[in-house]
mmCIF file of N, CA and C in Angstrom:
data_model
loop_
_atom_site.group_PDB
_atom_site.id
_atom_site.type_symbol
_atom_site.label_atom_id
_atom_site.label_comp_id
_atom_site.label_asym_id
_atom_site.label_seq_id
_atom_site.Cartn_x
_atom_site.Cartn_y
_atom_site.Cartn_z
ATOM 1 N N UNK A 25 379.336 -87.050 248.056
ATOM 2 C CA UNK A 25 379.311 -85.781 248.723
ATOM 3 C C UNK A 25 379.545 -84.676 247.692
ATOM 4 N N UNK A 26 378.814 -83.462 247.504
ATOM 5 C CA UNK A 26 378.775 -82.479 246.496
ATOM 6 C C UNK A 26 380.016 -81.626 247.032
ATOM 7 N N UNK A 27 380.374 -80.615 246.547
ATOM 8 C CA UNK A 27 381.019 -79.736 246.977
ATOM 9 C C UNK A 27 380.327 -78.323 247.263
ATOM 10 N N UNK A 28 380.933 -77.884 248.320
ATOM 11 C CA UNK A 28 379.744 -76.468 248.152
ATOM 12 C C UNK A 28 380.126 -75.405 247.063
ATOM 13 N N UNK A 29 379.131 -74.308 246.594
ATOM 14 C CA UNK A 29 379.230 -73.917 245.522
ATOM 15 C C UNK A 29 379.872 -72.447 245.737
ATOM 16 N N UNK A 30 380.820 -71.708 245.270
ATOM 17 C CA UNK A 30 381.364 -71.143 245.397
ATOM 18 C C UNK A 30 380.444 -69.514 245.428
ATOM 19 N N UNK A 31 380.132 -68.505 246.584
ATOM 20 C CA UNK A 31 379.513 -67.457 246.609
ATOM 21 C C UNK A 31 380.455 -66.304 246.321
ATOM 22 N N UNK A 32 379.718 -65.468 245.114
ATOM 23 C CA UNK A 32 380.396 -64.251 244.525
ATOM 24 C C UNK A 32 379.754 -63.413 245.321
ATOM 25 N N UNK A 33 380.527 -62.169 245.438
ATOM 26 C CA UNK A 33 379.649 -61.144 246.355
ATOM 27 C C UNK A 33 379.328 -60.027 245.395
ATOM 28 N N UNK A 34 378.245 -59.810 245.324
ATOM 29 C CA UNK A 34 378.128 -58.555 244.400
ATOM 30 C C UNK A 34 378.484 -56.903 244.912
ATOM 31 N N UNK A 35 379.082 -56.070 243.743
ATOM 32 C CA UNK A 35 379.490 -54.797 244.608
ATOM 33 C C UNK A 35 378.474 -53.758 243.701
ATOM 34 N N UNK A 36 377.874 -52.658 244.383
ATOM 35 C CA UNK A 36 377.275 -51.866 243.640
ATOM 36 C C UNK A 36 378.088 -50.494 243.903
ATOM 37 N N UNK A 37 378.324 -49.700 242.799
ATOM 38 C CA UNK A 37 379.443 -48.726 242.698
ATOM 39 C C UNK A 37 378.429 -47.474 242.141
ATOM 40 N N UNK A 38 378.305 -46.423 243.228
ATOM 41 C CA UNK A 38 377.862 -45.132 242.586
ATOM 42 C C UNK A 38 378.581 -44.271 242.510
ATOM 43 N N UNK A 39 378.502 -43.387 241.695
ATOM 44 C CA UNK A 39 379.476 -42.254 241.160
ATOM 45 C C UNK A 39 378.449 -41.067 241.448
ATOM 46 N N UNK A 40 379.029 -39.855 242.147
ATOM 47 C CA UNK A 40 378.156 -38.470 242.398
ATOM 48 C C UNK A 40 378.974 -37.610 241.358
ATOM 49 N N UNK A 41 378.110 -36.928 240.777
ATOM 50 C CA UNK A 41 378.816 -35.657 239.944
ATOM 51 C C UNK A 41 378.341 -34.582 240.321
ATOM 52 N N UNK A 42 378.861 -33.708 240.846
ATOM 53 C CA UNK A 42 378.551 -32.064 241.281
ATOM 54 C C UNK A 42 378.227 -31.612 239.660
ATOM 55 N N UNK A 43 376.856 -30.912 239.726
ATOM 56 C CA UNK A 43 376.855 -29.613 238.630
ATOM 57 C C UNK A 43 376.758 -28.599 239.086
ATOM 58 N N UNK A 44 377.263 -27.186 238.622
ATOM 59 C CA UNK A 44 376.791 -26.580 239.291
ATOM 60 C C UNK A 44 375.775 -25.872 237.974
ATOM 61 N N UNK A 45 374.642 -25.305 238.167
ATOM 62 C CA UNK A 45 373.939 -24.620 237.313
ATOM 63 C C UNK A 45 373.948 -23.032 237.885
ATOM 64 N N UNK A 46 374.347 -22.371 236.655
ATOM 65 C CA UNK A 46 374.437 -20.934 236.740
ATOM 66 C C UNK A 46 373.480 -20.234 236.331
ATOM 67 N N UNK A 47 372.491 -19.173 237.314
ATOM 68 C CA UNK A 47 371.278 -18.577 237.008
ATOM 69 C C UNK A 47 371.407 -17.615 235.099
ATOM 70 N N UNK A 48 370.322 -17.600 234.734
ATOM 71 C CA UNK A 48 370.836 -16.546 233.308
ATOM 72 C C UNK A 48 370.670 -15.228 233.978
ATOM 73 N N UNK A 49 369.096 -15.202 234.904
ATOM 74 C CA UNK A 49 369.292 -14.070 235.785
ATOM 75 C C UNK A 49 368.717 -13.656 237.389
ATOM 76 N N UNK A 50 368.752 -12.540 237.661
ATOM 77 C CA UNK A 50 368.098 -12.431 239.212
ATOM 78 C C UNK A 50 366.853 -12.236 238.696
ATOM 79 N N UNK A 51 365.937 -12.709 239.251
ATOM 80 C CA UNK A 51 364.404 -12.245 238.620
ATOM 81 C C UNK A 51 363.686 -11.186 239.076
ATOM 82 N N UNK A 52 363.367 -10.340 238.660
ATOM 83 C CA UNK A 52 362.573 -9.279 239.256
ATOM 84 C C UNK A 52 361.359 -9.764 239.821
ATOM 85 N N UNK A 53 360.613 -9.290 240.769
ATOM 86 C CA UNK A 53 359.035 -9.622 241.537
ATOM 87 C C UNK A 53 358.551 -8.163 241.897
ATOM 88 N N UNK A 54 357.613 -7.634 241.372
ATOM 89 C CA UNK A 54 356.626 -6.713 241.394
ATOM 90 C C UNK A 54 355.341 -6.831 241.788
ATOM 91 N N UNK A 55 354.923 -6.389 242.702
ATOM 92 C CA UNK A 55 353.613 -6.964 243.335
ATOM 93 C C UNK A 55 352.618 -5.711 243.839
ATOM 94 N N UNK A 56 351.475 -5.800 244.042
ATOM 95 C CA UNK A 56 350.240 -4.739 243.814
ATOM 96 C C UNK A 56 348.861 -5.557 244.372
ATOM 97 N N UNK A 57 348.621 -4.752 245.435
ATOM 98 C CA UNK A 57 347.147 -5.181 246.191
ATOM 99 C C UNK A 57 345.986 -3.460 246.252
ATOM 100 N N UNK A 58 344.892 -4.397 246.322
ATOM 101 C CA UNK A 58 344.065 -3.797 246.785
ATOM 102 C C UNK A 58 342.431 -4.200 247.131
ATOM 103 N N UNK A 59 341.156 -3.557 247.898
ATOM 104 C CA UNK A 59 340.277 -4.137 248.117
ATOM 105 C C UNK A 59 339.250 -3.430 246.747
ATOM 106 N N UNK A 60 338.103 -4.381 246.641
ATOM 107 C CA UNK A 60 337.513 -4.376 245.078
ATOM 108 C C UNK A 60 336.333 -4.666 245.956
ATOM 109 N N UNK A 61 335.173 -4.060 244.724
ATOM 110 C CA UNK A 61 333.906 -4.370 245.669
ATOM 111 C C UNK A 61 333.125 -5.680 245.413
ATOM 112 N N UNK A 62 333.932 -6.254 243.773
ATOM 113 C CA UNK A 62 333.342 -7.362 243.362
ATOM 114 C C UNK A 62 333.351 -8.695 244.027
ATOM 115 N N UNK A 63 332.667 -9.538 244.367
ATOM 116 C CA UNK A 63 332.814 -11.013 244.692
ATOM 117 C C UNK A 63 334.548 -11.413 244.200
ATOM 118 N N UNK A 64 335.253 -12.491 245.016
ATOM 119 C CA UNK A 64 336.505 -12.966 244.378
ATOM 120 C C UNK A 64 336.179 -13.869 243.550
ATOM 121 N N UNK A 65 335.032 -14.385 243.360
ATOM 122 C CA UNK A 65 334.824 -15.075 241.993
ATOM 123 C C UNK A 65 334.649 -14.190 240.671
ATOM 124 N N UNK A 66 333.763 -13.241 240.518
ATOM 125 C CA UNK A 66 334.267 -12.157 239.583
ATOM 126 C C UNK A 66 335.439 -11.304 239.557
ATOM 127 N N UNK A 67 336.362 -11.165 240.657
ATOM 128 C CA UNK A 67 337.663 -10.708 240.325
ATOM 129 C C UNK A 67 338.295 -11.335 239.770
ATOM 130 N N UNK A 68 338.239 -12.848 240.041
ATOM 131 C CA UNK A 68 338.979 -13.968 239.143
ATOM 132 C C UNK A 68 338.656 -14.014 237.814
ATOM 133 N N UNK A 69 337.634 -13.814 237.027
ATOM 134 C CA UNK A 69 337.113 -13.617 235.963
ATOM 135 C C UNK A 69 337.181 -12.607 234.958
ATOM 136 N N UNK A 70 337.591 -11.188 236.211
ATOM 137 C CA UNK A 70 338.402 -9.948 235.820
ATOM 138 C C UNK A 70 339.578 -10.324 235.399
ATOM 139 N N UNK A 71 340.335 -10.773 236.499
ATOM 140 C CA UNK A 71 341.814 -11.128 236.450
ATOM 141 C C UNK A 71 342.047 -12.048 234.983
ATOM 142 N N UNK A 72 341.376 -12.803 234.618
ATOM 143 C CA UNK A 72 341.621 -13.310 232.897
ATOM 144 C C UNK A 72 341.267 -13.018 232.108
ATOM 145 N N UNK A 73 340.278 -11.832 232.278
ATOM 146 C CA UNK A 73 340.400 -10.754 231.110
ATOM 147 C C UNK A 73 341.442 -9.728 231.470
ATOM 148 N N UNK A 74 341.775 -9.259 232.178
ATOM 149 C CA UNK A 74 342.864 -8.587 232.292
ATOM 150 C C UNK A 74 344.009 -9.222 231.069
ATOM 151 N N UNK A 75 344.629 -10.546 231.750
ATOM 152 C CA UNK A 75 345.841 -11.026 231.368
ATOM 153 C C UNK A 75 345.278 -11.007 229.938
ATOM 154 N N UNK A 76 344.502 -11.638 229.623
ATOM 155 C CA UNK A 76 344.202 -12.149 228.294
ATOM 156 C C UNK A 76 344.323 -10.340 227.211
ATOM 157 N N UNK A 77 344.031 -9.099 227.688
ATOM 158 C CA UNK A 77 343.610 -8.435 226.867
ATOM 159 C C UNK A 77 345.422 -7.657 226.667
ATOM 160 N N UNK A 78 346.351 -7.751 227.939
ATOM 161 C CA UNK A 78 347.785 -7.890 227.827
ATOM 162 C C UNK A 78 348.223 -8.863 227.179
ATOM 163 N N UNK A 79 347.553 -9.423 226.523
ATOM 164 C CA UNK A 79 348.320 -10.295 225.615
ATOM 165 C C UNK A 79 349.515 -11.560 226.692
ATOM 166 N N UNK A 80 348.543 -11.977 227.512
ATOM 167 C CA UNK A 80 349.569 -13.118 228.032
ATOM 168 C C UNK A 80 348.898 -14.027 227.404
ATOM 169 N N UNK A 81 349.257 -15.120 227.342
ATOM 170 C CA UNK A 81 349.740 -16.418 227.043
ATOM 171 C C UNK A 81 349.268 -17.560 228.184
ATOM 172 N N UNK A 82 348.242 -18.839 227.508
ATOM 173 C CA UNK A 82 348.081 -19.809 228.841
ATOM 174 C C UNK A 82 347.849 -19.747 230.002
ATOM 175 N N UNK A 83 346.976 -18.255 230.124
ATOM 176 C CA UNK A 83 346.012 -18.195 231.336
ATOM 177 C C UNK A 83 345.042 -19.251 232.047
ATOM 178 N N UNK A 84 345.197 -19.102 232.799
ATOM 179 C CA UNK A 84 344.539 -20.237 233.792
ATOM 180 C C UNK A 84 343.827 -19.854 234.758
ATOM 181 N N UNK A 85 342.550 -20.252 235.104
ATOM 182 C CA UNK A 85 341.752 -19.850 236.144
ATOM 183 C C UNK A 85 341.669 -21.100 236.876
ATOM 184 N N UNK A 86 342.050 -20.918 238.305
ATOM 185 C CA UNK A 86 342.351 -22.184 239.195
ATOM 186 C C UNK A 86 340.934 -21.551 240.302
ATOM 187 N N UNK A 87 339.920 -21.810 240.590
ATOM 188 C CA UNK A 87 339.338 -20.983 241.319
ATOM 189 C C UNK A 87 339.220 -19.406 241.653
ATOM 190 N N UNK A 88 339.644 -19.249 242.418
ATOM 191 C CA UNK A 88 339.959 -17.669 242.592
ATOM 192 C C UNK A 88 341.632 -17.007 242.154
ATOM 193 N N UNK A 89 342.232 -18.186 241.614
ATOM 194 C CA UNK A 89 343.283 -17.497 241.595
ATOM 195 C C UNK A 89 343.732 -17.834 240.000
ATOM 196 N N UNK A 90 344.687 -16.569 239.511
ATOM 197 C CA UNK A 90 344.698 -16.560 237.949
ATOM 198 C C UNK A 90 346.094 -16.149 237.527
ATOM 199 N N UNK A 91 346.635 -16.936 236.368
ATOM 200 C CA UNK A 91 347.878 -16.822 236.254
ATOM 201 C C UNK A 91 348.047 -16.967 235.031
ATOM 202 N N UNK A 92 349.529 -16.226 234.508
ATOM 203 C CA UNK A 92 349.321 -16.398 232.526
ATOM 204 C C UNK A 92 350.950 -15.988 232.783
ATOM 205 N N UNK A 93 351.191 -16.310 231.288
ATOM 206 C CA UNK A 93 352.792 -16.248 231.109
ATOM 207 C C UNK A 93 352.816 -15.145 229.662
ATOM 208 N N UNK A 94 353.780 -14.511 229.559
ATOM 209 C CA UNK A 94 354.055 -13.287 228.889
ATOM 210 C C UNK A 94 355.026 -13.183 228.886
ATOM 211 N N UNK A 95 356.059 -13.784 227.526
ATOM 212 C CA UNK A 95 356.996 -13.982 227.171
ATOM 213 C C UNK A 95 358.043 -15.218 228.186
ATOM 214 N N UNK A 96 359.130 -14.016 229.044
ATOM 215 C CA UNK A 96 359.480 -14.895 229.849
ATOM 216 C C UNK A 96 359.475 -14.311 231.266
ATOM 217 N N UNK A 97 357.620 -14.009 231.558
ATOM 218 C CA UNK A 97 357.158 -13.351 232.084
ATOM 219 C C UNK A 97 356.300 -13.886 232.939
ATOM 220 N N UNK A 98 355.855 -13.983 234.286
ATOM 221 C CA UNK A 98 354.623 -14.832 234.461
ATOM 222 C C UNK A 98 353.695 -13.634 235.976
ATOM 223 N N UNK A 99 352.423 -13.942 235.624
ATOM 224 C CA UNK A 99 351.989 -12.995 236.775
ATOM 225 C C UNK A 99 350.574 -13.973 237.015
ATOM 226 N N UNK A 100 350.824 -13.064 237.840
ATOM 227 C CA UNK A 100 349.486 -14.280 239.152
ATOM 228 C C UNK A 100 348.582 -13.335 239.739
ATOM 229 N N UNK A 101 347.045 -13.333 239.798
ATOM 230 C CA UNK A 101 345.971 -12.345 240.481
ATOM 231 C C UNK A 101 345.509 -13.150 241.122
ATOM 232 N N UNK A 102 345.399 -12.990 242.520
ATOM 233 C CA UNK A 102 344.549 -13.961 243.723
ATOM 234 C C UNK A 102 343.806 -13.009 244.153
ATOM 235 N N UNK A 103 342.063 -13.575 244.480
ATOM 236 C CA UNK A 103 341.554 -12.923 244.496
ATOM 237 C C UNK A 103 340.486 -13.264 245.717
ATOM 238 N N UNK A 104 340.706 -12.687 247.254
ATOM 239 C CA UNK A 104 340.210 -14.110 248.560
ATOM 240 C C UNK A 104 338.393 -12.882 249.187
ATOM 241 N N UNK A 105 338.475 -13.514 249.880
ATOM 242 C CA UNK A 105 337.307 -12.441 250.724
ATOM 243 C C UNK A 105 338.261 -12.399 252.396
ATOM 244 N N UNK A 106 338.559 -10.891 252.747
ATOM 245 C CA UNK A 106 338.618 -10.383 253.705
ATOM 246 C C UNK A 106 337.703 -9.402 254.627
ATOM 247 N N UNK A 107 337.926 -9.899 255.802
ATOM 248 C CA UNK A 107 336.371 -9.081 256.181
ATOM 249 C C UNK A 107 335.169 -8.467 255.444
ATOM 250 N N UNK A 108 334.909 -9.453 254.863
ATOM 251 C CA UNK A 108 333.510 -9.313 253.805
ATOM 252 C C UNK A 108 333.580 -8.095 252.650
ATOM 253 N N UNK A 109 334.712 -8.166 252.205
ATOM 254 C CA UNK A 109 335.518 -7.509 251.342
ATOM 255 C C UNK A 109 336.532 -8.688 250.078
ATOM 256 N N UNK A 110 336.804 -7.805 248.833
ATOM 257 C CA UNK A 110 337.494 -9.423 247.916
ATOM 258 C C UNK A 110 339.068 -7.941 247.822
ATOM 259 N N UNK A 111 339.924 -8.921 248.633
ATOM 260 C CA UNK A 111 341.184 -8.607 248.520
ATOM 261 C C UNK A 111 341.934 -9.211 247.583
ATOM 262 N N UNK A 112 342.165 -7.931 246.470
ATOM 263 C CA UNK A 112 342.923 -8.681 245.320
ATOM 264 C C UNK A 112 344.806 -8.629 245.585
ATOM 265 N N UNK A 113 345.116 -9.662 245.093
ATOM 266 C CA UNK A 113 346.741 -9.516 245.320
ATOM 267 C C UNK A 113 347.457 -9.908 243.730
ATOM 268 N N UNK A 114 348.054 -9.164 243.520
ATOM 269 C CA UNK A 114 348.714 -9.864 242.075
ATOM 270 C C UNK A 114 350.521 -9.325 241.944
ATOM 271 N N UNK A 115 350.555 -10.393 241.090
ATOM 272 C CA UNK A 115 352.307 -10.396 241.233
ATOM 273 C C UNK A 115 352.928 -10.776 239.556
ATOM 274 N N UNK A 116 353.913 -9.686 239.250
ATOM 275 C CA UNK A 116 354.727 -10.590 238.347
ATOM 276 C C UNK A 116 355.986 -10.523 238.294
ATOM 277 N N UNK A 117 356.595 -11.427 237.671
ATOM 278 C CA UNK A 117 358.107 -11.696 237.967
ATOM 279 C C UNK A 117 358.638 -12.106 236.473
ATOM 280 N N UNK A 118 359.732 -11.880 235.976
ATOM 281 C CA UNK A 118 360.553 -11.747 235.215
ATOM 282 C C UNK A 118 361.575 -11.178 235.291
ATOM 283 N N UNK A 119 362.586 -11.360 233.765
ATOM 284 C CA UNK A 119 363.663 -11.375 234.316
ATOM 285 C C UNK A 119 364.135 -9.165 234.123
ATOM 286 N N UNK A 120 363.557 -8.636 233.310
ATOM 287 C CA UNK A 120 363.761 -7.650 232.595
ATOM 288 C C UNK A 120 362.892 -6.484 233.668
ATOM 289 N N UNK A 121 363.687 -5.753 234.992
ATOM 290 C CA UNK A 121 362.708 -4.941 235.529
ATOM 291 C C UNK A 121 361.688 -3.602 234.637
ATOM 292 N N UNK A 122 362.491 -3.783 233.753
ATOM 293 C CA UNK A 122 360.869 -2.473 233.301
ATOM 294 C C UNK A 122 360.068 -3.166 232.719
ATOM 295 N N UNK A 123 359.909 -4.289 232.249
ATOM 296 C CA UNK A 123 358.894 -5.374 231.727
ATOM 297 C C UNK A 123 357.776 -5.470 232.851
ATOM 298 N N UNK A 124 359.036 -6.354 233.711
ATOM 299 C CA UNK A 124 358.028 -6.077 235.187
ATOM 300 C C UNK A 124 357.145 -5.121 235.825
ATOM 301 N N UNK A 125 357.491 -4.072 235.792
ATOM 302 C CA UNK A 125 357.237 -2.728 236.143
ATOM 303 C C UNK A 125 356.199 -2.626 235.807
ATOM 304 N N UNK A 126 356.225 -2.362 234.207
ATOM 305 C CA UNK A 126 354.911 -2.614 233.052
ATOM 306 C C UNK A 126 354.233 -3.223 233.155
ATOM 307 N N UNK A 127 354.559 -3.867 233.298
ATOM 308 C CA UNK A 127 352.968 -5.752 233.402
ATOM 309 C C UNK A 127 352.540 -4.918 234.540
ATOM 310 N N UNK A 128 353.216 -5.018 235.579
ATOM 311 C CA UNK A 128 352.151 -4.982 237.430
ATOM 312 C C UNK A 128 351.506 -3.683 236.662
ATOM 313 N N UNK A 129 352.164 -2.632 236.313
ATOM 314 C CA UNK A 129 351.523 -1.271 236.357
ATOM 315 C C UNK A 129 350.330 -1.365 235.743
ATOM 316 N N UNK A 130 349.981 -2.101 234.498
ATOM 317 C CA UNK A 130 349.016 -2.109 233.572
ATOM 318 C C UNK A 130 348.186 -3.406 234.227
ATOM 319 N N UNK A 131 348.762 -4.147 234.623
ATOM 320 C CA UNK A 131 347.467 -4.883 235.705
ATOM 321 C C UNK A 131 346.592 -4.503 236.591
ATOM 322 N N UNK A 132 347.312 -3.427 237.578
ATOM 323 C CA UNK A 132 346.931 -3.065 239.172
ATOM 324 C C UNK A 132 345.787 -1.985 238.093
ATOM 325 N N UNK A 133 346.353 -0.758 237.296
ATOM 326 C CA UNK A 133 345.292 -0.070 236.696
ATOM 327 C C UNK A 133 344.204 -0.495 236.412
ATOM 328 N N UNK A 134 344.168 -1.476 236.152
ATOM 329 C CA UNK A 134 342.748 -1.871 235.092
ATOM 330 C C UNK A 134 341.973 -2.580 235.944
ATOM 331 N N UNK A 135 342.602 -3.521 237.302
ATOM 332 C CA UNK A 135 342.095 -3.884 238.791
ATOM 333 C C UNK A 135 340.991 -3.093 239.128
#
């Protein structure tokens, strides 16, 4: 006759650690619309020459919508058809409000 074999129970032990992460800052958001007579496929095409001639950084054309980074800066031009009209919308956000200010201002102008 064997003996039976002795069962260990296994324990699994997790540990939670709270971090807390502290913002560096509040971010500013500046934003600027209007209607354009061009197709939103050529506003989109506007919109990255725009960024590109501001000197942003890693512009991207996702369809109609266009986005680039500028410093530690980032702004976005969407560009849709509303009532047979191309409603442009663009936005930027960073942390420095007259940066902000600047970017939208010199975007929406040249829109």
């Amino acid at each position: 006759m064997s003996k039976p074999e002795k069962v260990t129970e296994t324990q699994t032990v997790t540990e939670t650690k709270l971090v807390t992460v502290e913002k560096e800052y509040t971010p500013q958001l500046w934003s600027h619309h209007k209607v354009v007579k061009e197709t939103p496929a050529l506003c989109a095409v506007k919109g990255v020459s725009i960024l590109n001639s501001l000197g942003f950084k890693s512009v991207v054309k996702n369809g109609n919508y266009v986005y680039g980074n500028f410093s530690n800066n980032r702004a976005a031009i969407k560009c849709v058809t509303v009532d047979k009209q191309t409603f442009v919308y663009a936005a930027v956000a960073g942390a420095d409000v007259k940066t902000v200010e600047k970017l939208r201002n010199e975007i929406a102008w040249k829109l």
